[in-house]
Amino acid sequence: MEQELELEITGLNHEGAGVGRHEGYTLFVPQALPEERVRAKVVHAKKNYGYAKLLEVLQPSPYRVKPPCPVFDLCGGCSLQHLAYAEQLRHKQQIVKDNLRRIGGFAVDGEDAVRVHPTLGMDNPWRYRNKAQVPIGEEEGALIGGFYAERSHQIVNIESCLIQHEANDEVVAAVKRIASRLHIPAYDEISHTGLLRHVVSKVGARTGDVMVVLITTELFIPERERLIEAIRQEVPGVKSIVQNINPQKTNVIFGDKTITLWGDDVIYDYIGPIRFAISARSFYQVNPAQTEILYNKTLEYAGLSGGEIVVDAYCGIGTISLFLAQKAKHVYGVEIVPEAIADANRNARLNGFENVTFKTGAAEEVIPAWKEEGIRPDVIVVDPPRKGCDEALLTTILQMKPDRVVYVSCNPSTLARDLKVLADLYEVKEVQPVDMFPHTDHVESAALLVQRETAVCKW
């Protein structure tokens, strides 16, 4: 098609692309902003909508800023760097409102509306990510590493990423330099040849601990000892060097086997007063400063006074559970991943918490079993993946009837969908968006639900 058009941009979609219309047909234009008139070329057309490439901004938005990143136009990592930060926060609040209204059927304006607070942002929304996962490739005989160009598997070589902690840049640069020097070949996903697939770097924002994870196609690494010694010498703060083996033809980064090449199996960091052990494969929030804000809001919404029983569904490595345990009588956490429960128990011991119990299994199966044992939660906290809560878990919550539900969400659309189900028994009091990922289209939020006194449950 590749038709060139002039478009008025009227909004942003959930991916941060500008929304324009031509003769009633919707076009999404990455890097275009509301209130702009642009010239764009249609590059992909479907029946009801299409995508267009921005060619020229004819009339700029008053909120357009110059992106400080030199590869912003190439890298698919940050979709909103060209939008003033205060306007990013307003946009993310609006995303939550729009989903609650459109999918959940909730009023978000007016006297009886769900109150959606302004998004809580960062004073300095740069260099916040404590983990980098960087694909490795080769170009003109040297190793390159960075991020994939938008909607592709073409690696954009990056020396410095402005949303990554500086230590992650140092790790990636050092491994590329050392592996090139030692002639360690990069993996080629087309021919399925080569060795080094990804470099994963983790850093403790408060401790300064650094973990280097090398994702390889096989166990054998040529010049392994020289590689380890060079990383120790050239990466400041390194406490752990780990190898993960992934021989599969897959886009999944980690394989099943992980070994520690040097140092400790874990590094440590803090969220608020709580210390966490972070292993190569454990999930840990990538923005600890904003995570503390989100978890403090979760603790506030839980309304704990010291005598409550709390259930934390999708508890992961126990991050929210341990925050809640500071003020609860007892917290029960459930998670389907056994390794995460092992980490959760380790983190509880690390911080001296004895009022927590963790169990491996599906929340919708474990929580009813706890009920049969006489455990009746006053509060249930859920922090599901992007797909939202399992339908059976929502049914379980409605049957258990805790006084409060706190829903921590990384996806406004599934949040709205699940709140609509819970609204049979609960009033959605308020929602607090938190900007965990500045300059991207992602928004997290915490929602407070309180049981209706006169509600009749349909389940």
Tab-separated table of C-alpha atoms in Angstrom:
chain	number	residue	atom	x	y	z
A	1	MET	CA	0.000	0.000	0.000
A	2	GLU	CA	2.654	2.522	1.173
A	3	GLN	CA	0.379	5.521	0.669
A	4	GLU	CA	1.604	8.847	2.063
A	5	LEU	CA	-0.976	10.816	4.047
A	6	GLU	CA	-1.350	13.873	6.222
A	7	LEU	CA	-2.962	12.935	9.533
A	8	GLU	CA	-4.298	14.682	12.616
A	9	ILE	CA	-3.164	12.730	15.690
A	10	THR	CA	-5.939	12.601	18.272
A	11	GLY	CA	-4.559	10.242	20.936
A	12	LEU	CA	-2.094	7.548	21.945
A	13	ASN	CA	-2.794	3.823	21.949
A	14	HIS	CA	-1.707	1.453	24.730
A	15	GLU	CA	1.650	0.910	22.975
A	16	GLY	CA	2.420	4.639	22.892
A	17	ALA	CA	1.789	5.102	19.155
A	18	GLY	CA	-0.123	8.110	17.868
A	19	VAL	CA	-3.691	7.475	16.680
A	20	GLY	CA	-4.890	9.112	13.472
A	21	ARG	CA	-7.764	8.505	11.062
A	22	HIS	CA	-8.068	8.770	7.310
A	23	GLU	CA	-11.585	8.577	5.896
A	24	GLY	CA	-12.691	6.671	8.995
A	25	TYR	CA	-9.790	4.201	8.862
A	26	THR	CA	-7.583	4.076	11.993
A	27	LEU	CA	-3.811	4.323	11.640
A	28	PHE	CA	-1.260	3.920	14.419
A	29	VAL	CA	1.850	6.060	13.968
A	30	PRO	CA	4.785	5.347	16.337
A	31	GLN	CA	6.529	8.518	17.628
A	32	ALA	CA	3.569	10.752	16.703
A	33	LEU	CA	1.829	12.624	19.535
A	34	PRO	CA	-1.678	13.970	20.197
A	35	GLU	CA	-2.382	17.478	18.877
A	36	GLU	CA	0.096	16.953	16.038
A	37	ARG	CA	-0.350	17.096	12.304
A	38	VAL	CA	2.021	14.693	10.611
A	39	ARG	CA	2.971	13.249	7.257
A	40	ALA	CA	3.133	9.458	7.394
A	41	LYS	CA	3.474	6.478	5.069
A	42	VAL	CA	1.187	3.465	5.464
A	43	VAL	CA	3.397	0.381	5.886
A	44	HIS	CA	0.966	-2.284	7.076
A	45	ALA	CA	-2.784	-2.365	6.540
A	46	LYS	CA	-5.326	-4.717	8.119
A	47	LYS	CA	-9.085	-4.739	7.695
A	48	ASN	CA	-9.942	-2.326	10.512
A	49	TYR	CA	-6.649	-0.583	11.246
A	50	GLY	CA	-3.103	-0.164	10.018
A	51	TYR	CA	0.372	1.099	10.887
A	52	ALA	CA	2.154	4.051	9.354
A	53	LYS	CA	5.733	5.322	9.545
A	54	LEU	CA	6.217	8.903	10.683
A	55	LEU	CA	7.895	10.901	7.911
A	56	GLU	CA	7.540	14.476	9.136
A	57	VAL	CA	5.943	16.423	11.972
A	58	LEU	CA	4.133	19.300	10.293
A	59	GLN	CA	2.695	20.783	13.485
A	60	PRO	CA	4.359	19.601	16.729
A	61	SER	CA	2.683	18.954	20.051
A	62	PRO	CA	3.471	21.411	22.856
A	63	TYR	CA	4.542	18.353	24.868
A	64	ARG	CA	7.067	17.045	22.337
A	65	VAL	CA	10.656	16.970	23.628
A	66	LYS	CA	13.918	15.882	22.042
A	67	PRO	CA	14.755	12.319	23.121
A	68	PRO	CA	18.181	12.269	24.779
A	69	CYS	CA	18.890	8.699	23.616
A	70	PRO	CA	20.905	8.618	20.358
A	71	VAL	CA	19.239	5.372	19.177
A	72	PHE	CA	15.654	6.278	20.108
A	73	ASP	CA	14.585	6.091	16.459
A	74	LEU	CA	16.040	2.587	16.062
A	75	CYS	CA	15.521	0.843	19.395
A	76	GLY	CA	12.111	-0.520	20.350
A	77	GLY	CA	12.696	-0.205	24.104
A	78	CYS	CA	11.280	3.263	24.876
A	79	SER	CA	8.143	4.385	23.060
A	80	LEU	CA	7.531	7.646	24.971
A	81	GLN	CA	10.918	9.329	25.332
A	82	HIS	CA	9.746	12.103	22.991
A	83	LEU	CA	6.847	12.996	25.317
A	84	ALA	CA	7.449	15.356	28.281
A	85	TYR	CA	7.581	13.296	31.467
A	86	ALA	CA	4.712	15.062	33.232
A	87	GLU	CA	2.556	14.323	30.186
A	88	GLN	CA	3.666	10.670	30.244
A	89	LEU	CA	2.294	10.431	33.777
A	90	ARG	CA	-1.003	12.024	32.764
A	91	HIS	CA	-1.236	9.657	29.782
A	92	LYS	CA	-0.745	6.611	31.998
A	93	GLN	CA	-3.440	7.765	34.392
A	94	GLN	CA	-5.747	8.115	31.374
A	95	ILE	CA	-4.877	4.587	30.172
A	96	VAL	CA	-6.070	3.187	33.509
A	97	LYS	CA	-9.229	5.296	33.398
A	98	ASP	CA	-10.040	4.323	29.823
A	99	ASN	CA	-9.695	0.607	30.542
A	100	LEU	CA	-11.793	0.782	33.701
A	101	ARG	CA	-14.527	2.593	31.763
A	102	ARG	CA	-14.387	0.618	28.512
A	103	ILE	CA	-13.704	-2.918	29.780
A	104	GLY	CA	-14.873	-2.800	33.396
A	105	GLY	CA	-17.910	-0.589	32.911
A	106	PHE	CA	-16.876	1.622	35.844
A	107	ALA	CA	-17.570	5.335	36.158
A	108	VAL	CA	-14.243	7.150	36.555
A	109	ASP	CA	-15.546	10.705	36.681
A	110	GLY	CA	-18.245	12.152	38.909
A	111	GLU	CA	-19.447	11.776	42.480
A	112	ASP	CA	-19.823	7.958	42.628
A	113	ALA	CA	-16.859	7.172	40.390
A	114	VAL	CA	-13.853	4.983	41.071
A	115	ARG	CA	-11.143	7.441	42.038
A	116	VAL	CA	-8.092	7.009	39.803
A	117	HIS	CA	-5.279	9.037	41.328
A	118	PRO	CA	-2.593	10.869	39.350
A	119	THR	CA	0.286	8.563	38.430
A	120	LEU	CA	3.145	8.478	40.930
A	121	GLY	CA	6.309	9.176	38.953
A	122	MET	CA	10.026	9.523	39.600
A	123	ASP	CA	11.980	12.668	40.440
A	124	ASN	CA	14.712	11.417	38.096
A	125	PRO	CA	13.181	8.983	35.588
A	126	TRP	CA	16.477	7.712	34.186
A	127	ARG	CA	18.949	4.905	34.962
A	128	TYR	CA	16.336	3.021	36.979
A	129	ARG	CA	16.520	-0.544	35.600
A	130	ASN	CA	18.493	-2.988	37.746
A	131	LYS	CA	18.436	-5.790	35.144
A	132	ALA	CA	19.491	-5.948	31.495
A	133	GLN	CA	18.835	-8.888	29.152
A	134	VAL	CA	20.884	-8.261	26.028
A	135	PRO	CA	20.973	-10.461	22.902
A	136	ILE	CA	24.447	-10.941	21.442
A	137	GLY	CA	25.312	-11.029	17.748
A	138	GLU	CA	28.245	-10.460	15.406
A	139	GLU	CA	28.971	-7.641	12.985
A	140	GLU	CA	32.139	-7.335	10.923
A	141	GLY	CA	33.919	-9.886	13.097
A	142	ALA	CA	33.145	-8.202	16.427
A	143	LEU	CA	30.445	-8.980	18.995
A	144	ILE	CA	27.533	-6.590	19.263
A	145	GLY	CA	24.802	-6.450	21.873
A	146	GLY	CA	21.862	-4.231	22.585
A	147	PHE	CA	18.130	-4.429	21.998
A	148	TYR	CA	15.982	-5.515	19.116
A	149	ALA	CA	14.741	-2.876	16.704
A	150	GLU	CA	10.991	-2.387	16.977
A	151	ARG	CA	8.994	-5.329	15.566
A	152	SER	CA	12.149	-7.192	14.497
A	153	HIS	CA	14.966	-9.461	15.659
A	154	GLN	CA	17.648	-7.146	14.299
A	155	ILE	CA	20.036	-6.229	17.105
A	156	VAL	CA	20.701	-2.524	17.598
A	157	ASN	CA	24.186	-2.275	19.105
A	158	ILE	CA	24.032	-0.086	22.200
A	159	GLU	CA	26.925	1.183	24.292
A	160	SER	CA	24.785	3.080	26.800
A	161	CYS	CA	21.085	2.782	27.643
A	162	LEU	CA	19.683	5.745	29.563
A	163	ILE	CA	17.072	3.720	31.445
A	164	GLN	CA	19.610	1.083	32.577
A	165	HIS	CA	21.699	1.332	35.720
A	166	GLU	CA	25.212	2.336	34.683
A	167	ALA	CA	26.580	-0.958	36.037
A	168	ASN	CA	24.538	-2.887	33.474
A	169	ASP	CA	26.125	-0.896	30.654
A	170	GLU	CA	29.553	-1.717	32.100
A	171	VAL	CA	28.766	-5.445	32.291
A	172	VAL	CA	27.513	-5.706	28.707
A	173	ALA	CA	30.397	-3.661	27.311
A	174	ALA	CA	32.936	-5.731	29.237
A	175	VAL	CA	31.521	-9.111	28.146
A	176	LYS	CA	31.369	-8.017	24.489
A	177	ARG	CA	34.950	-6.799	24.694
A	178	ILE	CA	36.289	-9.867	26.525
A	179	ALA	CA	34.400	-12.457	24.454
A	180	SER	CA	35.565	-10.779	21.227
A	181	ARG	CA	39.153	-10.857	22.484
A	182	LEU	CA	38.857	-14.564	23.351
A	183	HIS	CA	37.115	-15.379	20.029
A	184	ILE	CA	33.980	-16.740	21.704
A	185	PRO	CA	31.356	-16.887	18.918
A	186	ALA	CA	27.923	-15.278	19.203
A	187	TYR	CA	24.800	-17.319	18.604
A	188	ASP	CA	23.122	-16.992	15.198
A	189	GLU	CA	19.401	-17.717	15.576
A	190	ILE	CA	18.939	-18.301	11.830
A	191	SER	CA	21.639	-20.967	11.423
A	192	HIS	CA	21.397	-22.088	15.075
A	193	THR	CA	25.170	-21.958	15.398
A	194	GLY	CA	27.506	-20.184	17.799
A	195	LEU	CA	27.711	-20.110	21.587
A	196	LEU	CA	26.891	-16.849	23.391
A	197	ARG	CA	23.164	-16.044	23.138
A	198	HIS	CA	22.512	-13.368	25.776
A	199	VAL	CA	24.212	-11.471	28.547
A	200	VAL	CA	22.020	-10.850	31.588
A	201	SER	CA	23.230	-8.315	34.131
A	202	LYS	CA	21.690	-7.777	37.557
A	203	VAL	CA	22.707	-5.072	40.010
A	204	GLY	CA	21.673	-4.322	43.576
A	205	ALA	CA	20.719	-0.655	43.460
A	206	ARG	CA	21.494	-0.129	47.161
A	207	THR	CA	24.189	-2.768	47.707
A	208	GLY	CA	26.138	-2.332	44.468
A	209	ASP	CA	26.310	-6.132	44.050
A	210	VAL	CA	26.624	-7.227	40.405
A	211	MET	CA	25.706	-10.585	38.846
A	212	VAL	CA	26.808	-11.548	35.322
A	213	VAL	CA	24.796	-14.297	33.618
A	214	LEU	CA	26.068	-15.797	30.353
A	215	ILE	CA	23.379	-17.588	28.334
A	216	THR	CA	25.053	-20.172	26.090
A	217	THR	CA	23.937	-22.906	23.724
A	218	GLU	CA	26.105	-25.551	25.419
A	219	LEU	CA	28.038	-26.162	28.622
A	220	PHE	CA	31.530	-25.956	27.115
A	221	ILE	CA	33.002	-22.444	26.902
A	222	PRO	CA	36.398	-22.095	25.211
A	223	GLU	CA	38.897	-20.153	27.337
A	224	ARG	CA	36.446	-20.374	30.232
A	225	GLU	CA	38.932	-19.632	33.010
A	226	ARG	CA	40.384	-16.650	31.146
A	227	LEU	CA	36.845	-15.390	30.531
A	228	ILE	CA	35.971	-15.652	34.238
A	229	GLU	CA	39.185	-13.974	35.354
A	230	ALA	CA	38.760	-11.130	32.843
A	231	ILE	CA	35.170	-10.471	33.998
A	232	ARG	CA	36.374	-10.389	37.623
A	233	GLN	CA	39.069	-7.870	36.683
A	234	GLU	CA	37.031	-5.664	34.354
A	235	VAL	CA	33.556	-5.556	35.965
A	236	PRO	CA	33.430	-3.403	39.128
A	237	GLY	CA	31.397	-4.877	41.989
A	238	VAL	CA	30.941	-8.332	40.472
A	239	LYS	CA	29.921	-10.859	43.137
A	240	SER	CA	28.567	-13.667	40.948
A	241	ILE	CA	29.293	-15.104	37.494
A	242	VAL	CA	26.671	-17.593	36.323
A	243	GLN	CA	26.178	-19.679	33.180
A	244	ASN	CA	22.769	-20.765	31.901
A	245	ILE	CA	22.562	-23.326	29.106
A	246	ASN	CA	19.799	-22.979	26.517
A	247	PRO	CA	20.275	-25.248	23.462
A	248	GLN	CA	16.732	-24.813	22.140
A	249	LYS	CA	15.538	-23.041	18.985
A	250	THR	CA	13.424	-20.565	20.905
A	251	ASN	CA	12.919	-16.919	21.763
A	252	VAL	CA	12.861	-17.825	25.469
A	253	ILE	CA	16.033	-16.467	27.054
A	254	PHE	CA	16.761	-18.945	29.857
A	255	GLY	CA	17.250	-22.694	29.572
A	256	ASP	CA	16.690	-25.262	32.309
A	257	LYS	CA	20.267	-25.687	33.556
A	258	THR	CA	22.094	-23.010	35.564
A	259	ILE	CA	25.549	-23.279	37.146
A	260	THR	CA	27.633	-20.803	39.131
A	261	LEU	CA	31.035	-20.294	37.503
A	262	TRP	CA	32.462	-18.062	40.217
A	263	GLY	CA	31.350	-16.310	43.400
A	264	ASP	CA	27.970	-16.527	45.099
A	265	ASP	CA	24.764	-18.058	43.773
A	266	VAL	CA	22.897	-14.842	44.620
A	267	ILE	CA	23.349	-11.122	45.026
A	268	TYR	CA	21.455	-8.958	47.521
A	269	ASP	CA	19.378	-5.798	47.413
A	270	TYR	CA	16.795	-3.965	49.498
A	271	ILE	CA	13.256	-2.758	48.923
A	272	GLY	CA	12.562	-0.446	51.848
A	273	PRO	CA	13.892	-2.155	54.978
A	274	ILE	CA	13.661	-5.689	53.585
A	275	ARG	CA	16.673	-7.522	52.179
A	276	PHE	CA	16.249	-9.864	49.219
A	277	ALA	CA	18.460	-12.569	47.743
A	278	ILE	CA	18.358	-12.445	43.941
A	279	SER	CA	19.351	-15.498	41.926
A	280	ALA	CA	19.982	-15.708	38.192
A	281	ARG	CA	16.424	-16.825	37.390
A	282	SER	CA	14.396	-15.298	40.226
A	283	PHE	CA	11.908	-12.568	39.381
A	284	TYR	CA	12.705	-9.269	41.079
A	285	GLN	CA	11.155	-5.921	40.251
A	286	VAL	CA	13.463	-3.947	37.942
A	287	ASN	CA	12.787	-0.522	39.487
A	288	PRO	CA	13.314	-0.890	43.257
A	289	ALA	CA	12.672	2.792	44.038
A	290	GLN	CA	9.198	2.726	42.473
A	291	THR	CA	8.578	-0.793	43.769
A	292	GLU	CA	8.904	0.546	47.313
A	293	ILE	CA	6.258	3.172	46.495
A	294	LEU	CA	3.942	0.545	44.977
A	295	TYR	CA	4.372	-1.861	47.903
A	296	ASN	CA	3.860	0.862	50.493
A	297	LYS	CA	0.597	1.712	48.735
A	298	THR	CA	-0.320	-2.000	48.805
A	299	LEU	CA	0.412	-2.079	52.537
A	300	GLU	CA	-1.697	1.058	53.050
A	301	TYR	CA	-4.631	-0.433	51.109
A	302	ALA	CA	-4.409	-3.662	53.112
A	303	GLY	CA	-5.297	-1.606	56.203
A	304	LEU	CA	-3.389	-3.819	58.637
A	305	SER	CA	-3.357	-3.206	62.388
A	306	GLY	CA	-1.448	-6.298	63.535
A	307	GLY	CA	-4.202	-8.859	63.965
A	308	GLU	CA	-5.061	-9.737	60.379
A	309	ILE	CA	-4.584	-12.920	58.375
A	310	VAL	CA	-3.440	-12.100	54.817
A	311	VAL	CA	-3.200	-14.299	51.731
A	312	ASP	CA	-0.786	-13.236	48.980
A	313	ALA	CA	-1.683	-14.985	45.726
A	314	TYR	CA	1.046	-15.035	43.053
A	315	CYS	CA	3.582	-14.318	45.819
A	316	GLY	CA	6.710	-14.915	43.696
A	317	ILE	CA	9.879	-14.654	45.799
A	318	GLY	CA	7.903	-13.105	48.662
A	319	THR	CA	8.459	-9.419	47.975
A	320	ILE	CA	4.897	-8.264	48.745
A	321	SER	CA	4.382	-10.976	51.394
A	322	LEU	CA	7.293	-9.721	53.483
A	323	PHE	CA	6.124	-6.122	53.189
A	324	LEU	CA	2.708	-7.219	54.495
A	325	ALA	CA	4.285	-9.342	57.239
A	326	GLN	CA	5.633	-6.158	58.844
A	327	LYS	CA	2.093	-5.351	60.057
A	328	ALA	CA	0.037	-8.560	59.702
A	329	LYS	CA	-0.526	-11.325	62.240
A	330	HIS	CA	0.317	-13.920	59.590
A	331	VAL	CA	0.802	-13.926	55.819
A	332	TYR	CA	0.217	-16.974	53.618
A	333	GLY	CA	1.850	-16.817	50.194
A	334	VAL	CA	1.186	-19.149	47.282
A	335	GLU	CA	3.055	-19.421	43.980
A	336	ILE	CA	3.079	-22.105	41.288
A	337	VAL	CA	6.845	-21.912	40.613
A	338	PRO	CA	8.793	-24.091	43.103
A	339	GLU	CA	12.038	-22.133	42.687
A	340	ALA	CA	10.228	-18.911	43.608
A	341	ILE	CA	8.864	-20.483	46.806
A	342	ALA	CA	12.395	-21.633	47.703
A	343	ASP	CA	13.557	-18.020	47.246
A	344	ALA	CA	10.593	-16.743	49.290
A	345	ASN	CA	11.468	-19.001	52.221
A	346	ARG	CA	15.108	-17.939	51.989
A	347	ASN	CA	14.093	-14.254	51.996
A	348	ALA	CA	11.845	-14.793	55.034
A	349	ARG	CA	14.755	-16.376	56.932
A	350	LEU	CA	17.104	-13.640	55.721
A	351	ASN	CA	14.886	-10.999	57.346
A	352	GLY	CA	13.881	-12.980	60.438
A	353	PHE	CA	10.163	-13.205	59.604
A	354	GLU	CA	8.421	-16.083	61.366
A	355	ASN	CA	4.831	-14.991	60.636
A	356	VAL	CA	4.866	-16.111	57.003
A	357	THR	CA	4.014	-19.431	55.349
A	358	PHE	CA	4.755	-20.157	51.683
A	359	LYS	CA	3.319	-23.016	49.647
A	360	THR	CA	3.889	-24.185	46.077
A	361	GLY	CA	0.780	-24.658	43.946
A	362	ALA	CA	-2.020	-22.967	42.051
A	363	ALA	CA	-3.679	-20.251	44.145
A	364	GLU	CA	-7.167	-21.440	43.224
A	365	GLU	CA	-6.331	-24.884	44.667
A	366	VAL	CA	-4.156	-23.972	47.657
A	367	ILE	CA	-6.335	-21.175	49.070
A	368	PRO	CA	-9.499	-23.355	49.375
A	369	ALA	CA	-7.339	-26.036	51.037
A	370	TRP	CA	-6.209	-23.438	53.562
A	371	LYS	CA	-9.875	-22.576	54.125
A	372	GLU	CA	-10.571	-26.224	54.961
A	373	GLU	CA	-7.764	-25.986	57.538
A	374	GLY	CA	-9.581	-23.072	59.165
A	375	ILE	CA	-7.506	-20.269	57.657
A	376	ARG	CA	-9.855	-17.360	56.894
A	377	PRO	CA	-8.076	-14.330	55.406
A	378	ASP	CA	-9.117	-10.816	56.310
A	379	VAL	CA	-7.262	-9.522	53.235
A	380	ILE	CA	-6.322	-11.162	49.944
A	381	VAL	CA	-3.619	-9.538	47.815
A	382	VAL	CA	-3.166	-10.521	44.164
A	383	ASP	CA	-0.285	-9.531	41.890
A	384	PRO	CA	-0.891	-11.597	38.746
A	385	PRO	CA	1.076	-11.704	35.465
A	386	ARG	CA	-0.098	-9.641	32.491
A	387	LYS	CA	-2.823	-12.152	31.618
A	388	GLY	CA	-4.548	-11.307	34.906
A	389	CYS	CA	-6.089	-13.583	37.516
A	390	ASP	CA	-7.167	-17.111	36.766
A	391	GLU	CA	-10.981	-17.259	36.632
A	392	ALA	CA	-10.973	-19.969	39.306
A	393	LEU	CA	-9.009	-17.668	41.636
A	394	LEU	CA	-11.599	-14.902	41.217
A	395	THR	CA	-14.296	-17.435	42.112
A	396	THR	CA	-12.258	-18.470	45.155
A	397	ILE	CA	-11.948	-14.853	46.319
A	398	LEU	CA	-15.710	-14.358	46.020
A	399	GLN	CA	-16.305	-17.535	48.003
A	400	MET	CA	-13.740	-16.695	50.705
A	401	LYS	CA	-15.181	-13.178	51.142
A	402	PRO	CA	-12.224	-11.374	52.751
A	403	ASP	CA	-12.994	-7.885	54.027
A	404	ARG	CA	-10.561	-6.352	51.561
A	405	VAL	CA	-8.894	-7.247	48.291
A	406	VAL	CA	-5.807	-5.405	47.050
A	407	TYR	CA	-5.161	-5.954	43.348
A	408	VAL	CA	-1.654	-5.078	42.114
A	409	SER	CA	-1.650	-4.951	38.318
A	410	CYS	CA	0.868	-4.626	35.493
A	411	ASN	CA	-1.863	-4.593	32.817
A	412	PRO	CA	-4.772	-2.091	32.971
A	413	SER	CA	-6.973	-4.125	30.604
A	414	THR	CA	-6.895	-7.349	32.632
A	415	LEU	CA	-7.204	-5.292	35.823
A	416	ALA	CA	-10.457	-3.806	34.516
A	417	ARG	CA	-11.722	-7.215	33.389
A	418	ASP	CA	-11.059	-8.834	36.774
A	419	LEU	CA	-12.419	-5.920	38.818
A	420	LYS	CA	-15.676	-6.212	36.876
A	421	VAL	CA	-16.014	-9.799	38.163
A	422	LEU	CA	-15.130	-8.880	41.742
A	423	ALA	CA	-17.531	-5.924	41.686
A	424	ASP	CA	-20.382	-8.384	42.359
A	425	LEU	CA	-19.243	-8.445	45.975
A	426	TYR	CA	-16.748	-5.591	46.288
A	427	GLU	CA	-16.777	-1.856	45.811
A	428	VAL	CA	-13.729	-0.617	43.933
A	429	LYS	CA	-12.741	2.325	46.099
A	430	GLU	CA	-9.672	3.716	44.356
A	431	VAL	CA	-6.816	2.919	42.001
A	432	GLN	CA	-3.279	4.286	42.251
A	433	PRO	CA	-1.175	4.139	39.050
A	434	VAL	CA	2.590	3.965	39.600
A	435	ASP	CA	5.164	4.632	36.880
A	436	MET	CA	7.489	1.658	37.222
A	437	PHE	CA	8.845	1.997	33.670
A	438	PRO	CA	9.356	5.665	32.690
A	439	HIS	CA	9.542	6.413	28.942
A	440	THR	CA	7.755	3.157	28.073
A	441	ASP	CA	4.045	2.489	27.585
A	442	HIS	CA	3.780	0.251	30.687
A	443	VAL	CA	1.900	1.290	33.827
A	444	GLU	CA	1.400	-0.567	37.100
A	445	SER	CA	-1.312	0.171	39.611
A	446	ALA	CA	-2.775	-0.874	42.942
A	447	ALA	CA	-6.535	-1.076	43.460
A	448	LEU	CA	-8.431	-1.175	46.761
A	449	LEU	CA	-11.620	-3.246	46.943
A	450	VAL	CA	-13.849	-3.283	50.044
A	451	GLN	CA	-16.678	-5.740	50.579
A	452	ARG	CA	-20.134	-4.304	50.032
A	453	GLU	CA	-22.309	-4.689	53.132
A	454	THR	CA	-25.430	-5.383	51.086
A	455	ALA	CA	-23.820	-7.295	48.213
A	456	VAL	CA	-25.277	-10.585	47.047
A	457	CYS	CA	-22.640	-12.829	45.494
A	458	LYS	CA	-23.712	-14.556	42.256
A	459	TRP	CA	-21.127	-17.305	42.600
